Coordinates of C-alpha atoms in Angstrom, one line a residue:
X1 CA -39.7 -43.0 27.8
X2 CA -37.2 -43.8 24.9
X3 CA -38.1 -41.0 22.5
X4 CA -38.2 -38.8 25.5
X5 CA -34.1 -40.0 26.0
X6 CA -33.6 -39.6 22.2
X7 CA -35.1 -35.6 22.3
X8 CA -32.6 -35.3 25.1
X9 CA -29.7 -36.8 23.6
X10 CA -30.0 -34.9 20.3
X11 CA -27.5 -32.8 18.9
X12 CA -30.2 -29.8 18.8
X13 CA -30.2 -29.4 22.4
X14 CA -26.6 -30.0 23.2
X15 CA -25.6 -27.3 20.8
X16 CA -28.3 -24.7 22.6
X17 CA -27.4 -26.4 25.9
X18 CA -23.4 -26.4 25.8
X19 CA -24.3 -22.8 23.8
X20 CA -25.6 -20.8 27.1
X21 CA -21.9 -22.3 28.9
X22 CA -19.0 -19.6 29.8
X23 CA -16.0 -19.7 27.6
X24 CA -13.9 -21.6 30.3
X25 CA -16.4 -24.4 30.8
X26 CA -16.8 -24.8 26.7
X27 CA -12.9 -25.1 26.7
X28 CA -13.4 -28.0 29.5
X29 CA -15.9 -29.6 27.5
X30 CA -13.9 -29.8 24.3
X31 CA -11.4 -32.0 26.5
X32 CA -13.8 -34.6 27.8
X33 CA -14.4 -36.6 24.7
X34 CA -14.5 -36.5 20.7
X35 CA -18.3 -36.2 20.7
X36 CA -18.0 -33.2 23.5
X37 CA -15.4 -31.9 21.5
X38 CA -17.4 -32.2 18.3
X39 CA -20.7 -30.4 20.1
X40 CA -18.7 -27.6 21.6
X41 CA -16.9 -26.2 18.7
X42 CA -19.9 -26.3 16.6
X43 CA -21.5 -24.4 19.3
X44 CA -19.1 -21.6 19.7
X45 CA -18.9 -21.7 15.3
X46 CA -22.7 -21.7 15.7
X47 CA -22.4 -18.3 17.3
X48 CA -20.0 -16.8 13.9
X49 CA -22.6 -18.6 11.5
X50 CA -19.7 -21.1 10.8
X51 CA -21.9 -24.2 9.5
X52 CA -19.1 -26.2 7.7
X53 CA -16.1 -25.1 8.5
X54 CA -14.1 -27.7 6.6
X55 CA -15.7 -25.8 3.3
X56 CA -15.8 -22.6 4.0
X57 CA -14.4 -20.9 7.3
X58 CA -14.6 -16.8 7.9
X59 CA -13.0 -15.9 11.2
X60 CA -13.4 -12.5 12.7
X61 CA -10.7 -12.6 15.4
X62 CA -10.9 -10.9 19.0
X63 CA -8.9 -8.1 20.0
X64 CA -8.4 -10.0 23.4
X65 CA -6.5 -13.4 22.3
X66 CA -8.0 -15.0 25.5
X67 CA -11.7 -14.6 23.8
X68 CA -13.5 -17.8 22.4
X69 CA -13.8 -16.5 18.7
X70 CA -14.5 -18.7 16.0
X71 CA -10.2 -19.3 15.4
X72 CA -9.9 -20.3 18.8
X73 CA -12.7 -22.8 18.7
X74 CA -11.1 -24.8 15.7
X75 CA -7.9 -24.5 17.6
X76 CA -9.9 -26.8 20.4
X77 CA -11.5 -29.1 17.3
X78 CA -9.8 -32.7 16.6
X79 CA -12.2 -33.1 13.6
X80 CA -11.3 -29.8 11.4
X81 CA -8.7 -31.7 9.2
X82 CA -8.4 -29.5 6.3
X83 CA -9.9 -26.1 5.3
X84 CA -10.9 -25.7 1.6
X85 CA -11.5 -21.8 2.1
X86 CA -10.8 -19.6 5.4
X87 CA -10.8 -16.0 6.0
X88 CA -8.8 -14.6 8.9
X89 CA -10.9 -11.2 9.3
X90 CA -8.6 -9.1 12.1
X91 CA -10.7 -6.0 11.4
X92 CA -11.6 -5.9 15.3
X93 CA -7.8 -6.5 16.4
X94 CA -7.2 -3.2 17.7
X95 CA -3.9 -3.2 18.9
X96 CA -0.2 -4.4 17.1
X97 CA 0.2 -6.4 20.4
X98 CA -3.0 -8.8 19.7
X99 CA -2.6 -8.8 15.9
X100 CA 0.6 -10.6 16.1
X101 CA -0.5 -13.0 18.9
X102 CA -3.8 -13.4 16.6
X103 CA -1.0 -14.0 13.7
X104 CA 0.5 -16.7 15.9
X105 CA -2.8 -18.6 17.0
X106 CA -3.3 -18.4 13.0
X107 CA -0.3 -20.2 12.0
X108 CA -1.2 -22.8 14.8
X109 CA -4.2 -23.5 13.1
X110 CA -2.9 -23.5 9.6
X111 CA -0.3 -25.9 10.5
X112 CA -2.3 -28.8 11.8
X113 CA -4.4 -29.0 8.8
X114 CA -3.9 -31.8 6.2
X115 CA -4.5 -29.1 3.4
X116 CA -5.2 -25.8 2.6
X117 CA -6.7 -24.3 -0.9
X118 CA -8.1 -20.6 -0.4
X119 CA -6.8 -18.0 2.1
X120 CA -7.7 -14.7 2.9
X121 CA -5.9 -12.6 5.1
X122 CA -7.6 -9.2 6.1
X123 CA -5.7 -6.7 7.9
X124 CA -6.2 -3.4 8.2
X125 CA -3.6 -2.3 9.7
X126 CA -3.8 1.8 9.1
X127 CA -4.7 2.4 13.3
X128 CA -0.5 1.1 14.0
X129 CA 1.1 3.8 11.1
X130 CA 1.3 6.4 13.8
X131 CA 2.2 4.8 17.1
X132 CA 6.0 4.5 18.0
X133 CA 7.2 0.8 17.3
X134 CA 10.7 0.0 17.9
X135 CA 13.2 -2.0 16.2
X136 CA 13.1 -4.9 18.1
X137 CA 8.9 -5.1 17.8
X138 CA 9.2 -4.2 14.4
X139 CA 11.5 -7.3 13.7
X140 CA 9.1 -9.6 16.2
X141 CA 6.2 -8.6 13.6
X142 CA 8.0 -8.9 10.2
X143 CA 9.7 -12.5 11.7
X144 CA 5.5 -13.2 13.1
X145 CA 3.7 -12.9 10.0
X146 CA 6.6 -14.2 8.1
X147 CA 6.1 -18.0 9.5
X148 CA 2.4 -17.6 9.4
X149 CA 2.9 -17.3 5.3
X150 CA 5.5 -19.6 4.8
X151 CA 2.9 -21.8 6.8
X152 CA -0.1 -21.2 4.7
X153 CA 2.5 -21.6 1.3
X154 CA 4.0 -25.3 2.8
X155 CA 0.2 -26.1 3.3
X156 CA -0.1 -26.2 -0.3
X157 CA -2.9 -23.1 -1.0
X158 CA -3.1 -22.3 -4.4
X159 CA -5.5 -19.4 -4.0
X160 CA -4.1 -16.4 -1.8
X161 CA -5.6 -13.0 -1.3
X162 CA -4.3 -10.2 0.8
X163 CA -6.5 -6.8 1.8
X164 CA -5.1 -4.0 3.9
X165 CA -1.0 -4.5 5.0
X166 CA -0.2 -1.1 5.0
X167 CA 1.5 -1.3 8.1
X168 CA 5.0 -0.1 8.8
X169 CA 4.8 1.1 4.9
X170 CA 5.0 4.3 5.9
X171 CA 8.8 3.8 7.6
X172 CA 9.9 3.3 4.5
X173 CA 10.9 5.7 1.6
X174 CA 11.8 4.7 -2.3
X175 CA 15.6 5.8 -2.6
X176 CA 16.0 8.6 -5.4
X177 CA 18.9 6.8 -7.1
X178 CA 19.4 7.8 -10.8
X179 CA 18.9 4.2 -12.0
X180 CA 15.5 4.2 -10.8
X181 CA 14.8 8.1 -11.6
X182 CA 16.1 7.3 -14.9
X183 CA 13.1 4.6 -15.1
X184 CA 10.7 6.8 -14.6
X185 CA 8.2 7.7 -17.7
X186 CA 7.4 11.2 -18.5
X187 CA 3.6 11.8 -17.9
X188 CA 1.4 12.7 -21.2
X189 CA -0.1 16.3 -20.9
X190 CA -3.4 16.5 -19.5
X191 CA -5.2 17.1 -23.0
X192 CA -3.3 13.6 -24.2
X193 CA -3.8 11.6 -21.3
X194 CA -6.1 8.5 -22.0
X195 CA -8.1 6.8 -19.7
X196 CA -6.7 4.7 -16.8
X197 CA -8.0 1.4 -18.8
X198 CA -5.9 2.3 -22.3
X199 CA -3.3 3.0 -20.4
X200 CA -2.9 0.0 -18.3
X201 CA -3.8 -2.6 -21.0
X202 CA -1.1 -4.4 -22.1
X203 CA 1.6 -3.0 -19.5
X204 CA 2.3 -6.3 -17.5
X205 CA 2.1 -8.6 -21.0
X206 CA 4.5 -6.3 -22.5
X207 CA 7.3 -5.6 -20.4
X208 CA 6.9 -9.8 -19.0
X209 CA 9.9 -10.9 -21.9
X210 CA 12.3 -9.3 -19.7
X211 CA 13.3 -7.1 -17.0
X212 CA 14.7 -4.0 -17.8
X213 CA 18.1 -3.1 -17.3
X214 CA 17.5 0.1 -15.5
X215 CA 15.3 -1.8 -12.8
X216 CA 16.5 -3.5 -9.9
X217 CA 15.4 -7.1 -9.7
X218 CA 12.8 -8.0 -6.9
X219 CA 15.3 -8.9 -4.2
X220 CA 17.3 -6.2 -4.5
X221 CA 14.3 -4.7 -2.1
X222 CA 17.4 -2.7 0.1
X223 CA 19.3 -1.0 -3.4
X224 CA 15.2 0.5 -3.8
X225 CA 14.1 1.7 -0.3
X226 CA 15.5 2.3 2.5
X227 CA 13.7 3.3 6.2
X228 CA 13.3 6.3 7.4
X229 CA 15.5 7.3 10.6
X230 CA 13.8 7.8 13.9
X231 CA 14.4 9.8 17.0
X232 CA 15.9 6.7 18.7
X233 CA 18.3 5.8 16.6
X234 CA 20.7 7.1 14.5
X235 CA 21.3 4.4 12.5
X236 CA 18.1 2.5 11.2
X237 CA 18.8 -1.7 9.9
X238 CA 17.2 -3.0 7.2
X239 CA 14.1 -5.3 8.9
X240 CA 11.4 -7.0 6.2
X241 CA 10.2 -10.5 5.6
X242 CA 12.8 -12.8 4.5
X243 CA 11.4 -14.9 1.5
X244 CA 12.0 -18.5 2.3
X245 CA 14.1 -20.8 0.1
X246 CA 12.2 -23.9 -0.2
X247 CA 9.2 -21.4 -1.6
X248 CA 9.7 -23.0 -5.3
X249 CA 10.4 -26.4 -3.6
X250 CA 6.5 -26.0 -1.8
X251 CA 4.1 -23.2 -3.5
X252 CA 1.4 -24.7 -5.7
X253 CA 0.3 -21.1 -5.6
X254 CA -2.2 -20.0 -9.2
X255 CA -4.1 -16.9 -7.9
X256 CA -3.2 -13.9 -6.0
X257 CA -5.3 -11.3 -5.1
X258 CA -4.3 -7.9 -3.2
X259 CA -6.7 -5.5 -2.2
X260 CA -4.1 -3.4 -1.3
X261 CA -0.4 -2.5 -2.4
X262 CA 1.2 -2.6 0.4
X263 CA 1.9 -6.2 0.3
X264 CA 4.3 -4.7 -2.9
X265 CA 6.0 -2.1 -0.3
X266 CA 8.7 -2.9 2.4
X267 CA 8.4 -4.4 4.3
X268 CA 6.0 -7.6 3.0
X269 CA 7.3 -7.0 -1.0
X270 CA 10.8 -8.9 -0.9
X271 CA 8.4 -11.7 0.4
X272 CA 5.5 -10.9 -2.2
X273 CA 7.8 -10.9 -5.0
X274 CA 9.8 -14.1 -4.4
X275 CA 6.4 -15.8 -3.6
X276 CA 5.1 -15.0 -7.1
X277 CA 8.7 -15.3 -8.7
X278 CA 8.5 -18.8 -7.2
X279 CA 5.1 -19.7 -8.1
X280 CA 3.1 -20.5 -11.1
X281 CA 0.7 -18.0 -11.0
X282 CA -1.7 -17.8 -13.9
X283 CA -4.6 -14.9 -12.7
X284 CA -4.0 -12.1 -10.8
X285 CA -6.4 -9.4 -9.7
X286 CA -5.2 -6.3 -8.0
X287 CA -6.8 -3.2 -6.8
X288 CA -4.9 -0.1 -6.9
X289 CA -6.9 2.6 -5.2
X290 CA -3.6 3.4 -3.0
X291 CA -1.0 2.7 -5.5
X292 CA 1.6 5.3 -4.1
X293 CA 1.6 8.9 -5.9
X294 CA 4.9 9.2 -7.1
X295 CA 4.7 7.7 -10.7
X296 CA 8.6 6.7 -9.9
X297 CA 7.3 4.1 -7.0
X298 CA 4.5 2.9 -8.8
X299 CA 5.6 2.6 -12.2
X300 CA 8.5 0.6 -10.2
X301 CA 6.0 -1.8 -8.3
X302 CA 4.3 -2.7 -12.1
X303 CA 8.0 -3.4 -13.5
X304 CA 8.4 -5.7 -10.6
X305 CA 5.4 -7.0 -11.7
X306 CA 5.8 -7.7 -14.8
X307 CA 9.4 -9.5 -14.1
X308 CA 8.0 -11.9 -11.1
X309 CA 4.7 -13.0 -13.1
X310 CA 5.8 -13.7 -16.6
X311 CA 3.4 -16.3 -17.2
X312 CA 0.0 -14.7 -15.9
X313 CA -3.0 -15.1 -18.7
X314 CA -5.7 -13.3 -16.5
X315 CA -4.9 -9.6 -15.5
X316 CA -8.0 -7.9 -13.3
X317 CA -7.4 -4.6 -12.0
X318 CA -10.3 -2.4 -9.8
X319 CA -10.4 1.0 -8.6
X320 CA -7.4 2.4 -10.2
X321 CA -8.3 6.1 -9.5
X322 CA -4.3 7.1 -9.7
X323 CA -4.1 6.3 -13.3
X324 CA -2.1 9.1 -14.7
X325 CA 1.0 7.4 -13.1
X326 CA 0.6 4.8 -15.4
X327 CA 0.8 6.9 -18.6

């Protein structure tokens, strides 16, 4: 009779048991006591082959916010603590609505943990370029995934990797004023031009003593770009993430990683750049398959570069196949 109790009180069979339970009665469960709260969670991570979510933690979100996906399950947990590495994957988040109710659930979890050491943030964000978003939503979004950063930053993360942000990068345009024209270097004739690898080598390392004088410094994001005008208004305000200014008081940031550029256009770049400005970073990887055409813009986005990371030793860059905007 004992071992049959032990089989039964196992945590095997509670996790397939509280496993076959609706979504509302898991939530119920996770209330009723540590050990309940304990078995529950792990079920519902169980499901996302979440095995040790303290180590590592990869999070593919719900389009519906009321869904029991793997974030909202540690949002229920009173034993997560800390998070060594977590991935908040919004790749099914269909619409601008639910991403930046997703973005607030994901600041909610950031900020009850102890720590925080490796954070990815996927969001490809291409299906929201075309729809009609207003000032005031625009403003709700930059102001929403503002706090979740200066959240993940105050948590102490020292590796930080970005893929997709290309949203709202498109109601924005680089400002053809003569000091950044004048930056601009003339392209090498098509029989001279080396490859993207000879050209890129030593750009960042060379140009990290100083900023030119013909470049505007990283904050000066509103003397580079300014957004397009829209049917609805006449005249369009300036609206990007504002960079905190405790950033240099918190980041312990050393690694960056962006899988896309946008985080280096309005409206996420005035925030990039005083993030990396502020931090010591020491390795950066970047890929640069959608590095903007116009060799103006991009060589602008390297000199920006090269003045808010001064003391990077590592330099990786990956699918650079817009190279002769380098040269």
């Amino acid at each position: 009779m004992s071992m049959l109790q032990d089989f039964w009180c196992t945590d095997e069979l509670a996790l397939h048991t509280f496993a076959s339970l609706p979504a509302p009665d898991l939530r119920n469960c996770a209330q009723v006591s540590r050990s309940f709260n304990r078995i529950s969670v792990q079920s519902v991570l169980d499901q996302h082959e979440i095995w040790n979510a303290q180590r590592s933690a990869v999070l593919q979100l719900a389009d519906n916010p009321n869904d029991l996906d793997g974030l909202s399950a540690l949002l229920l947990s009173v034993h997560v603590k800390s998070l060594a590495s977590v991935t908040f994957n919004l790749k099914r988040v269909a619409s601008l609505q639910s991403a930046l109710k997703s973005f607030h659930k994901m600041q909610r979890l950031v900020d009850r943990m102890a720590s925080l050491h490796t954070v990815h943030v996927n969001w490809p964000s291409d299906t929201y370029q075309n729809q009609p978003i207003s000032d005031k939503m625009l403003a709700t979004a930059c102001k929403c995934v503002e706090e979740f950063l200066d959240t993940i930053i105050s948590k102490g993360c020292a590796t930080l990797q970005f893929s997709g942000f290309n949203v709202f990068a498109s109601k924005y345009k680089l400002r053809k004023n003569p000091a950044i024209t004048a930056a601009e270097t003339p392209r090498a004739p098509t029989a001279e031009r080396l490859s993207f690898w000879d050209g890129a080598r030593g750009y960042l390392p060379s140009r990290h003593t100083r900023a030119a004088s013909d470049v505007l410094s990283p904050l000066s994001e509103e003397g580079n770009y300014s957004r397009k005008p829209s049917r609805f208004s006449i005249s369009t305000p300036w609206i990007s993430l504002t960079p905190s200014p405790k950033l240099s008081q918190v980041t312990k940031l050393t690694t960056f990683y962006a899988d896309s550029t946008g985080v280096f256009r309005p409206p996420f770049s005035q925030w990039t750049f005083a993030l990396l400005k502020s931090s010591a970073v020491t390795s950066v990887s970047l890929f640069l398959h959608d590095i903007p055409d116009d060799g103006v813009e991009s060589k602008l986005i390297l000199d920006r570069l090269a003045e808010a990371i001064p003391d990077v030793t590592t330099i990786l860059l990956h699918r650079a196949s817009n190279w002769s905007c380098f040269i």
